[in-house]
PDB file of C-alpha atoms in Angstrom:
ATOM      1  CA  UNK H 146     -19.892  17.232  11.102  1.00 77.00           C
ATOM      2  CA  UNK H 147     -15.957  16.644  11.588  1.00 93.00           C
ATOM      3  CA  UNK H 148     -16.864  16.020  15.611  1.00 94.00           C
ATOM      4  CA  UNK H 149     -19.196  13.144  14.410  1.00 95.00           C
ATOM      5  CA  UNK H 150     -16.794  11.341  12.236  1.00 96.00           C
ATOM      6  CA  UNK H 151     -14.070  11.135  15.137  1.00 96.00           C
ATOM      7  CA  UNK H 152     -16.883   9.879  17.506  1.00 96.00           C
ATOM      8  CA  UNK H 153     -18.235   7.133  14.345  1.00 97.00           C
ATOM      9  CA  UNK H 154     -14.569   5.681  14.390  1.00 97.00           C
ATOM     10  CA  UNK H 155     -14.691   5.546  17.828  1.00 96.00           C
ATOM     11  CA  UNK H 156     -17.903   3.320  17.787  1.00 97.00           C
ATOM     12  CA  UNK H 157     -16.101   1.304  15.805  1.00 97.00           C
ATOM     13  CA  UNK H 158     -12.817   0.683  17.460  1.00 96.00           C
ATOM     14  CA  UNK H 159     -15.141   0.063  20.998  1.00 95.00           C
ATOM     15  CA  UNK H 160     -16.811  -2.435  19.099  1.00 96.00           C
ATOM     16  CA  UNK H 161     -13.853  -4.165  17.328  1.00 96.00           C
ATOM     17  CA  UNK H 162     -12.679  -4.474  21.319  1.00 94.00           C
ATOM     18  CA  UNK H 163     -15.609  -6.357  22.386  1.00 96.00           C
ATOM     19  CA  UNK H 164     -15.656  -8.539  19.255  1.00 97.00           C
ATOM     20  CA  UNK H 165     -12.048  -9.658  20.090  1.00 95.00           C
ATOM     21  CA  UNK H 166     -12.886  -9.590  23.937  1.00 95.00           C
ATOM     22  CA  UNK H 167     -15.886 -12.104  23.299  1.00 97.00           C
ATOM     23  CA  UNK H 168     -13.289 -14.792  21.142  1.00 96.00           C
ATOM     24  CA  UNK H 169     -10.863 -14.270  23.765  1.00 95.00           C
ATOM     25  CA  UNK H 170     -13.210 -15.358  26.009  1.00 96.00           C
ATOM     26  CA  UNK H 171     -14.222 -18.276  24.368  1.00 96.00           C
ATOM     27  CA  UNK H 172     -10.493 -19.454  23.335  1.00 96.00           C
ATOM     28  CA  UNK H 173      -9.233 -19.011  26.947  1.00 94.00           C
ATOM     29  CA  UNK H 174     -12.180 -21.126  28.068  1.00 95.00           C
ATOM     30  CA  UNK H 175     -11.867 -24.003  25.679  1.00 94.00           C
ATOM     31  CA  UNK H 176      -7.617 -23.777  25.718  1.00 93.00           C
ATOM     32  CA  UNK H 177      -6.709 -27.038  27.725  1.00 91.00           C
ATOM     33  CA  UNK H 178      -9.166 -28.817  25.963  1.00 92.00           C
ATOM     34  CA  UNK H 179      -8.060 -27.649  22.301  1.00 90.00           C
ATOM     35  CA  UNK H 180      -4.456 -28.267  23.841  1.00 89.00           C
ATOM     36  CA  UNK H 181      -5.004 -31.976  24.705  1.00 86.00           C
ATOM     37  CA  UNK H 182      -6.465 -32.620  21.209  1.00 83.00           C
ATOM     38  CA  UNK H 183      -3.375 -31.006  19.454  1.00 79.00           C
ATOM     39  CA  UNK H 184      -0.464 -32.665  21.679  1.00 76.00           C
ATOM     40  CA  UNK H 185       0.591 -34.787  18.936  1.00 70.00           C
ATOM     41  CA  UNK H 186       1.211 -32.413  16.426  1.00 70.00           C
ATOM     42  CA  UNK H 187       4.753 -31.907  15.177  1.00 69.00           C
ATOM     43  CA  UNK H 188       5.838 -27.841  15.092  1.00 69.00           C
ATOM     44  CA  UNK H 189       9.158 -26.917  14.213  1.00 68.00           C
ATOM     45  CA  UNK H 190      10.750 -24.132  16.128  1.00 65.00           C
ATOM     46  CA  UNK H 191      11.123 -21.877  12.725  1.00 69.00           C
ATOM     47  CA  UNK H 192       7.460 -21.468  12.111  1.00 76.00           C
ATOM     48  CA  UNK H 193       6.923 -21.145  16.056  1.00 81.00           C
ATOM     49  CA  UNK H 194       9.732 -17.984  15.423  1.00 80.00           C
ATOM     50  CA  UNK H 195       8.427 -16.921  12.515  1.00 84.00           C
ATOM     51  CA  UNK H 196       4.754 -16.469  13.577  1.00 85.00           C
ATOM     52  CA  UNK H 197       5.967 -15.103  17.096  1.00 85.00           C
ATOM     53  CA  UNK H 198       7.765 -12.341  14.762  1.00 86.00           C
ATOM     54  CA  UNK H 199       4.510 -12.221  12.431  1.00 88.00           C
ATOM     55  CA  UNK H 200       2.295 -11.410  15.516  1.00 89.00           C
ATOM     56  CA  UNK H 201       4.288  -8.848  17.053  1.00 88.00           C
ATOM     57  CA  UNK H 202       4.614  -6.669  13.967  1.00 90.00           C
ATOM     58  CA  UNK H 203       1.019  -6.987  13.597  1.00 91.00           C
ATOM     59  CA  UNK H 204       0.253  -6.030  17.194  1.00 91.00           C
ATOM     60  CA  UNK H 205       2.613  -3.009  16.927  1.00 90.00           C
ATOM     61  CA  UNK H 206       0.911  -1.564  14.176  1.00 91.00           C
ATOM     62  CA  UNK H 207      -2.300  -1.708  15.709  1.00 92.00           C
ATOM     63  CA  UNK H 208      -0.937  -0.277  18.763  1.00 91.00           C
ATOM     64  CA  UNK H 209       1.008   2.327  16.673  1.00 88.00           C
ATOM     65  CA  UNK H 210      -2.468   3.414  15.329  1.00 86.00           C
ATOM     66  CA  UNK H 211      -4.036   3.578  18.601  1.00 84.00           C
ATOM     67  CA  UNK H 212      -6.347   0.339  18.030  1.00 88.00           C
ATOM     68  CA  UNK H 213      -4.981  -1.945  20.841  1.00 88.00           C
ATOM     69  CA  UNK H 214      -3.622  -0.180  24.257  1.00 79.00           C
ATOM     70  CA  UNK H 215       0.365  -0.524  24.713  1.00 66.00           C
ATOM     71  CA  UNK H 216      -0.149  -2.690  27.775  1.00 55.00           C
ATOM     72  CA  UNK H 217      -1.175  -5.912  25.997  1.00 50.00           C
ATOM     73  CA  UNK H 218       2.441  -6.813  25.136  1.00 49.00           C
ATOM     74  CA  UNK H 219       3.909 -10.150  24.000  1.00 51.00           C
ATOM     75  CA  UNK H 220       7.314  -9.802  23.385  1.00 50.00           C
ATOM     76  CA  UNK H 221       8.803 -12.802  20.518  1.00 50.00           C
ATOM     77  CA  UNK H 222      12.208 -14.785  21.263  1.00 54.00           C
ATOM     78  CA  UNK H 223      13.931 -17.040  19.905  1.00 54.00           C
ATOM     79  CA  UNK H 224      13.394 -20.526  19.939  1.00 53.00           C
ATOM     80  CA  UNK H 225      15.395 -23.490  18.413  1.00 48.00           C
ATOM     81  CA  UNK H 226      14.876 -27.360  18.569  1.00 47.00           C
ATOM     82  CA  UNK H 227      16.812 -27.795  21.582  1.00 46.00           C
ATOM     83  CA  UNK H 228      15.637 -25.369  23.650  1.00 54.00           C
ATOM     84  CA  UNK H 229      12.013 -25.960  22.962  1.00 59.00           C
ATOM     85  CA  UNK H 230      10.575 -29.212  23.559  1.00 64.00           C
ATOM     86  CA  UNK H 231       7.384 -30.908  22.035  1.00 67.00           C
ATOM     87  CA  UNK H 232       5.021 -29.551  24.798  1.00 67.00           C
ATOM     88  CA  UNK H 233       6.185 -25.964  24.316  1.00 76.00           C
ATOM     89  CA  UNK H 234       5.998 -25.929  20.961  1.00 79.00           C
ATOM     90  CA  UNK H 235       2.428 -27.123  20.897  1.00 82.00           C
ATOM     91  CA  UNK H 236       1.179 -24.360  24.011  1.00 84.00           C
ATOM     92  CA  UNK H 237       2.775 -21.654  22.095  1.00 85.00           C
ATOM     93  CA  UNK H 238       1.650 -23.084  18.684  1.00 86.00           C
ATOM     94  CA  UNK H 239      -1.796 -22.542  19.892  1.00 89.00           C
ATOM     95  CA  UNK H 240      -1.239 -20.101  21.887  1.00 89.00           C
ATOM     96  CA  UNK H 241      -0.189 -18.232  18.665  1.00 90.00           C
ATOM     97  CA  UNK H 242      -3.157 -18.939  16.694  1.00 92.00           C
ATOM     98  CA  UNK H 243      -5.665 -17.639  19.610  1.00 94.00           C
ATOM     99  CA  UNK H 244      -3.553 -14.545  19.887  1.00 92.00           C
ATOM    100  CA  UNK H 245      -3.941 -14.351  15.895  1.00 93.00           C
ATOM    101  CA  UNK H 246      -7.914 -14.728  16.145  1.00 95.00           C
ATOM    102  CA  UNK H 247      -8.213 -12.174  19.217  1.00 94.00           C
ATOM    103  CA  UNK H 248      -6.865  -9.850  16.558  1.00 94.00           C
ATOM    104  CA  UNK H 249      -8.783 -10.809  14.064  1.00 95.00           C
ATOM    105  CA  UNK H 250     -11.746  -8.174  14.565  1.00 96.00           C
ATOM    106  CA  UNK H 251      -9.209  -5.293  14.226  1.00 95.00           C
ATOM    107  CA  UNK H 252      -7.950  -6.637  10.801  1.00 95.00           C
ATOM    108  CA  UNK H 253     -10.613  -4.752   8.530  1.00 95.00           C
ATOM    109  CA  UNK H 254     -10.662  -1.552  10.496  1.00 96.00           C
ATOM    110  CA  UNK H 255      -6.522  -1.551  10.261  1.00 96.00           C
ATOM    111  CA  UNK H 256      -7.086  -1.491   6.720  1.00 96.00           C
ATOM    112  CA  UNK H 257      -9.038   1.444   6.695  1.00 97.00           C
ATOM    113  CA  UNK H 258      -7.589   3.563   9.421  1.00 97.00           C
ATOM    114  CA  UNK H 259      -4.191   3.224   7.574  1.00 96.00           C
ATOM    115  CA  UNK H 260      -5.465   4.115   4.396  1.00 97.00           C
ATOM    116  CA  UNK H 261      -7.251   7.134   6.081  1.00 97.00           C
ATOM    117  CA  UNK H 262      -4.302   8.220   8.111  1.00 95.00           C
ATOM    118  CA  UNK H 263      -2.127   8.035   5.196  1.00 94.00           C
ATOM    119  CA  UNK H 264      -4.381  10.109   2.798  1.00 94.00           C
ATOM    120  CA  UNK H 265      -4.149  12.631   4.742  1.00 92.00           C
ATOM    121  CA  UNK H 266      -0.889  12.528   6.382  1.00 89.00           C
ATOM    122  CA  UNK H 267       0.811  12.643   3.029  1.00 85.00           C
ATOM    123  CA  UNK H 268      -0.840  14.710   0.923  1.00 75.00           C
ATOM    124  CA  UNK H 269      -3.373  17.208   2.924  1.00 73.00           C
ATOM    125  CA  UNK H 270      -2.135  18.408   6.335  1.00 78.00           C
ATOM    126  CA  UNK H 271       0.523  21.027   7.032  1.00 78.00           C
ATOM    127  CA  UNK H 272       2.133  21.636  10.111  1.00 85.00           C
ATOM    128  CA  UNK H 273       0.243  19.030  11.406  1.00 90.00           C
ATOM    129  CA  UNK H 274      -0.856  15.178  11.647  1.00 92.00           C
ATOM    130  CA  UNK H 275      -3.704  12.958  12.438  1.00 94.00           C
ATOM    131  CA  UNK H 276      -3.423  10.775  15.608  1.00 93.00           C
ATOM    132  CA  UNK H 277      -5.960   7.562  15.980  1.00 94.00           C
ATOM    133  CA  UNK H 278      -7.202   7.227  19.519  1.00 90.00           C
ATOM    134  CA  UNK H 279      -9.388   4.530  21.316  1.00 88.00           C
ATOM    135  CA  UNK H 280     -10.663   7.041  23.388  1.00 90.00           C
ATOM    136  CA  UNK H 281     -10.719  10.037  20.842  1.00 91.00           C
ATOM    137  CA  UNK H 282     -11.617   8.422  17.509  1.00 94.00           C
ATOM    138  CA  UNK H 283      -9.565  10.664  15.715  1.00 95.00           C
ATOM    139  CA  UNK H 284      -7.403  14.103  16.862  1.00 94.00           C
ATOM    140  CA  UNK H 285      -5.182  16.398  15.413  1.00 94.00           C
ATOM    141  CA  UNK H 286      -1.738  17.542  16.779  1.00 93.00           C
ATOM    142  CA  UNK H 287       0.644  20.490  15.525  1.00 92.00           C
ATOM    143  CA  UNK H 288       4.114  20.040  14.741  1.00 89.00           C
ATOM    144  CA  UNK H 289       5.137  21.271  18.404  1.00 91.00           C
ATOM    145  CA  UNK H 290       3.207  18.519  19.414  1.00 90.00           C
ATOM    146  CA  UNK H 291      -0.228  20.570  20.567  1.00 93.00           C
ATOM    147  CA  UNK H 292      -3.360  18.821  20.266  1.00 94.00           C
ATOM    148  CA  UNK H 293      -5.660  21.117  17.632  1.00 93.00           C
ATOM    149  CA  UNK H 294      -9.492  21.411  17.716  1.00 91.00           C
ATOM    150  CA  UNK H 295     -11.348  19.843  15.018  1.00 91.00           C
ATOM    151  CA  UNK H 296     -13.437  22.956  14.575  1.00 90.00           C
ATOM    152  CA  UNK H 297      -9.783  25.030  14.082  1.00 91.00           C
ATOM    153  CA  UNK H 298      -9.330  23.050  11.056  1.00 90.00           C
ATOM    154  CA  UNK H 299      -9.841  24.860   7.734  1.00 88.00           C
ATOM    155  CA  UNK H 300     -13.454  24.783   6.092  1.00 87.00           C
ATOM    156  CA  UNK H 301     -11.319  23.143   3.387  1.00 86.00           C
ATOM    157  CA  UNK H 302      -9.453  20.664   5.518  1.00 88.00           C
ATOM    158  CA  UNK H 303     -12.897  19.371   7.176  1.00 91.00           C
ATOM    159  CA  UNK H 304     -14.623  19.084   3.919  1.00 90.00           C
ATOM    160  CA  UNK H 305     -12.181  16.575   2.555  1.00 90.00           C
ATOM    161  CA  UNK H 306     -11.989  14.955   5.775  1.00 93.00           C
ATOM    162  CA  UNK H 307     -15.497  13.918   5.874  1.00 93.00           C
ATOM    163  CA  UNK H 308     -15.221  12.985   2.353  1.00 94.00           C
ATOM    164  CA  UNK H 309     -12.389  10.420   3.085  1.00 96.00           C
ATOM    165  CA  UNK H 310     -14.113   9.562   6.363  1.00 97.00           C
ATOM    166  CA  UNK H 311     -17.405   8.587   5.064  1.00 96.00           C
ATOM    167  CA  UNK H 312     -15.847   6.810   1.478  1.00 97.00           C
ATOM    168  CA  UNK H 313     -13.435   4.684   4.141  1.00 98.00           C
ATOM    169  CA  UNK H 314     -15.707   4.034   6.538  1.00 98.00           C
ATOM    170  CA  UNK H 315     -18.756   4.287   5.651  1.00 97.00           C
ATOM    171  CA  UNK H 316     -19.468   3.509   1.661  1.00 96.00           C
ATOM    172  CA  UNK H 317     -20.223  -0.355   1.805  1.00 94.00           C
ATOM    173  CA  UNK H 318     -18.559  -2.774  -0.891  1.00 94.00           C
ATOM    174  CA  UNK H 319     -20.242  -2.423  -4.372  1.00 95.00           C
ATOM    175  CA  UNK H 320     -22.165   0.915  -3.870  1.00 95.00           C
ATOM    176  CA  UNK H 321     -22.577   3.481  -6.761  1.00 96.00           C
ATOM    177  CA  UNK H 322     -20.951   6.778  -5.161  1.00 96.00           C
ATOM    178  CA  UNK H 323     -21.495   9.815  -6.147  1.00 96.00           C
ATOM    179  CA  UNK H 324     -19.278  13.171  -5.221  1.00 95.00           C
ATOM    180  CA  UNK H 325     -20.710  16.546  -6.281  1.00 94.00           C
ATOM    181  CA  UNK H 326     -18.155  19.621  -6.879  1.00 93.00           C
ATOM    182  CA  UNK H 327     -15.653  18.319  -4.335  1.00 92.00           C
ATOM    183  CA  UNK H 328     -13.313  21.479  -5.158  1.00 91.00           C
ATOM    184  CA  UNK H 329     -15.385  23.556  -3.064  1.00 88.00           C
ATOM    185  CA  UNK H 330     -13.319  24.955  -0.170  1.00 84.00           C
ATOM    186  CA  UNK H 331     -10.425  22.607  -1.412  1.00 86.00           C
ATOM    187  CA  UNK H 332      -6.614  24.024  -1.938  1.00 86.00           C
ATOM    188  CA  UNK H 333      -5.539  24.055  -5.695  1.00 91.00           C
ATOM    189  CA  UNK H 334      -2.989  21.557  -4.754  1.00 88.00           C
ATOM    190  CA  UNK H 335      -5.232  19.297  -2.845  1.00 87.00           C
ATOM    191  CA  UNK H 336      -7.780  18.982  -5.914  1.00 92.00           C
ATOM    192  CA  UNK H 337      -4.485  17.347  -8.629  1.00 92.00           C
ATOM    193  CA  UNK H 338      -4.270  14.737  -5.374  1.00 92.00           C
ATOM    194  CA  UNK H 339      -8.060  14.369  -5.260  1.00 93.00           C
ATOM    195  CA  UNK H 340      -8.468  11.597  -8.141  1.00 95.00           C
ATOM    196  CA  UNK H 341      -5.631   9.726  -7.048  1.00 94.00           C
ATOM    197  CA  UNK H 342      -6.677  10.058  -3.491  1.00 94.00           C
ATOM    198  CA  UNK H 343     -10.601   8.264  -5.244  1.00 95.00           C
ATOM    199  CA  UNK H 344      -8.387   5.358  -6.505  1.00 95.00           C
ATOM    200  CA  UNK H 345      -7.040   4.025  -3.810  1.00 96.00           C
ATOM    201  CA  UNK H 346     -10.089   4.135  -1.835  1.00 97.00           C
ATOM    202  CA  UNK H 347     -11.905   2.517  -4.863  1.00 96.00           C
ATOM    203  CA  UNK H 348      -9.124   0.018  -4.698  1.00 95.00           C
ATOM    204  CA  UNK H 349      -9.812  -0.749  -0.786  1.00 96.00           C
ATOM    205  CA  UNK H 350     -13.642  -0.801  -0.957  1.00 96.00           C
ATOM    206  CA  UNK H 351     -14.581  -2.258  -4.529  1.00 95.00           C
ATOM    207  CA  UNK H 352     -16.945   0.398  -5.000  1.00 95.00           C
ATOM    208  CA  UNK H 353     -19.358  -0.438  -8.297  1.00 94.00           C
ATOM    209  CA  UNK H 354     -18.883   3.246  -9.972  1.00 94.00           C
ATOM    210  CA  UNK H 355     -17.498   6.244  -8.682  1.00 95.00           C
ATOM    211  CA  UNK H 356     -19.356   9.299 -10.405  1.00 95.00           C
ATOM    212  CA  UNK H 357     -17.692  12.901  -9.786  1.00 95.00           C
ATOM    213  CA  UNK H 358     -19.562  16.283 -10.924  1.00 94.00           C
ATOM    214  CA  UNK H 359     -16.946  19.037 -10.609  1.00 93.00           C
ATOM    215  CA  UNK H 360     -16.016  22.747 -12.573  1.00 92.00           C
ATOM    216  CA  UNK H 361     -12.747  22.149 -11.778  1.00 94.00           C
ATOM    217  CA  UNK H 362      -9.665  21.315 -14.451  1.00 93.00           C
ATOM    218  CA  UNK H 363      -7.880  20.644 -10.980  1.00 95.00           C
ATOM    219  CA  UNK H 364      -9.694  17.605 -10.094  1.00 94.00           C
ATOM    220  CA  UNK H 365      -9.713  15.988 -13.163  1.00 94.00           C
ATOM    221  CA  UNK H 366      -5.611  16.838 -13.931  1.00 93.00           C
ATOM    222  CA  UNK H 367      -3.878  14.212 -16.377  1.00 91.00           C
ATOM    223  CA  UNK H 368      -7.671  12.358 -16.272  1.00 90.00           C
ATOM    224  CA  UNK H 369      -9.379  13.960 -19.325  1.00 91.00           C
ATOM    225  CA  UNK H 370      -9.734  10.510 -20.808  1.00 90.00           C
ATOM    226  CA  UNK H 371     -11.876   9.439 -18.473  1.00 88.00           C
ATOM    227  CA  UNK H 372     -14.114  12.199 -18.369  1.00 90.00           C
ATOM    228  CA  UNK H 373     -17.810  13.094 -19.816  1.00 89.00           C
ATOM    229  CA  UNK H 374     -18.683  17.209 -20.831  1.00 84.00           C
ATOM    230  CA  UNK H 375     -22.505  17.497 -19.381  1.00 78.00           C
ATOM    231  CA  UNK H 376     -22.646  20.565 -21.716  1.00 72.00           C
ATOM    232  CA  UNK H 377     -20.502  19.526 -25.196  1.00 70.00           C
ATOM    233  CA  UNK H 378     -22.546  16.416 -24.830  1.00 65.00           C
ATOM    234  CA  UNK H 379     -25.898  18.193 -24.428  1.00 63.00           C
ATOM    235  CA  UNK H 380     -25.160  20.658 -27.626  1.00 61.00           C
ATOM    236  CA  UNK H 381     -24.083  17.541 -29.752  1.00 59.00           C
ATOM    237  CA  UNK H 382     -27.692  15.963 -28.299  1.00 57.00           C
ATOM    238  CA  UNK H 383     -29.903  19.294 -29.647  1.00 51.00           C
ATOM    239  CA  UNK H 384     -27.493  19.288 -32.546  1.00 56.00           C
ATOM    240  CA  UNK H 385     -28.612  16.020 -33.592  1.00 57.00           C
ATOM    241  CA  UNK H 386     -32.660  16.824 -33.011  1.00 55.00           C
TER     242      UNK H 386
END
């Protein structure tokens, strides 16, 4: 199941590529006409450095993550009012805002991956990391740097994986989820982290209602308030008859 995940985010990073391949194609067709129209506008040369700064973070991040390929580089300087006239001000001006849009497609899925990547990164894997890869999906690496099979991972490890994978990437905005015993296979330490792990996904997705069935005292942790006893509630039901 693990093998299918990597290859679903790779299905979507292919198709975040064309998305942005398709604008780019249509902004570098229509550029010296959309340059013409803008000549007149006035740009100072602080919010031409402060975007070039803006984009450049934002492009190394998705490169970081494996989203973009290392090649497509666009390196900021500095510009002031004396060194950059009207005209250059208004080609990198829009220049800017195409190279924002071409990125545009990869916004969403940044969001996800870095919530996914962090999840795990931080509180599941030992001895090891997750790498995001545009021709991989997703891999895993050792410490030493050795690339490690999916199907090495632990029966634990791939069960929460999945779990994350398919909440992130798959659960769509408003959906009722619901997660049956997810301590099964799962490291006492990983099921305190598991409810805390829920929120932030919740937080990312706006899911409706998350509903958890579990036998574990490990999942729920510091959460009792927010819990519901199936079986003291059932004797308090037949009580009542």
């Amino acid at each position: 199941a693990i093998e299918s995940q990597a290859n679903f985010l790779l299905e979507l990073i292919k198709r975040a590529a064309e998305e942005s391949a398709q604008i780019s194609q249509r902004l570098d067709s229509t550029f010296p006409a959309r340059l013409f129209d803008s000549i007149n506008e006035n740009i100072s040369s602080t919010s031409i450095n402060d975007r070039l700064i803006g984009i450049q973070r934002k492009r190394e991040l998705f490169m970081k993550f494996g989203i973009i390929k290392s090649e497509d580089t666009f390196i900021p300087r500095k510009f002031s009012n004396a060194t950059l006239g009207k005209e250059y001000s208004t080609v990198l001006n829009l220049y800017i805002s195409d190279a924002l849009e071409k990125l545009s497609p990869y916004e969403e899925l940044f969001e996800k991956i870095n919530l996914f990547v962090n999840l795990l990164n931080e509180k599941m894997l030992a001895f090891k990391e997750i790498k995001i890869s545009n021709e991989h999906g997703f891999y895993f690496q050792s410490d030493n740097g050795e690339r490690i099979s999916l199907s090495n991972l632990s029966s634990g490890e791939q069960n929460q994986i999945v779990i994350y994978f398919d909440l992130i990437f798959k659960a769509k905005q408003n959906s009722v989820i619901l997660i049956d015993e997810p301590e099964i296979s799962l490291h006492v330490a990983w099921q305190k982290e598991f409810l805390d792990s829920i929120a932030r996904i919740q937080k990312l997705n706006e899911f409706s209602k998350i509903i958890i069935a579990t036998h574990s005292p490990q999942i729920v942790n510091n959460n009792w308030d927010i819990t519901y006893d199936l079986f003291e509630n059932n004797n308090k039901n037949m009580e009542g008859q």
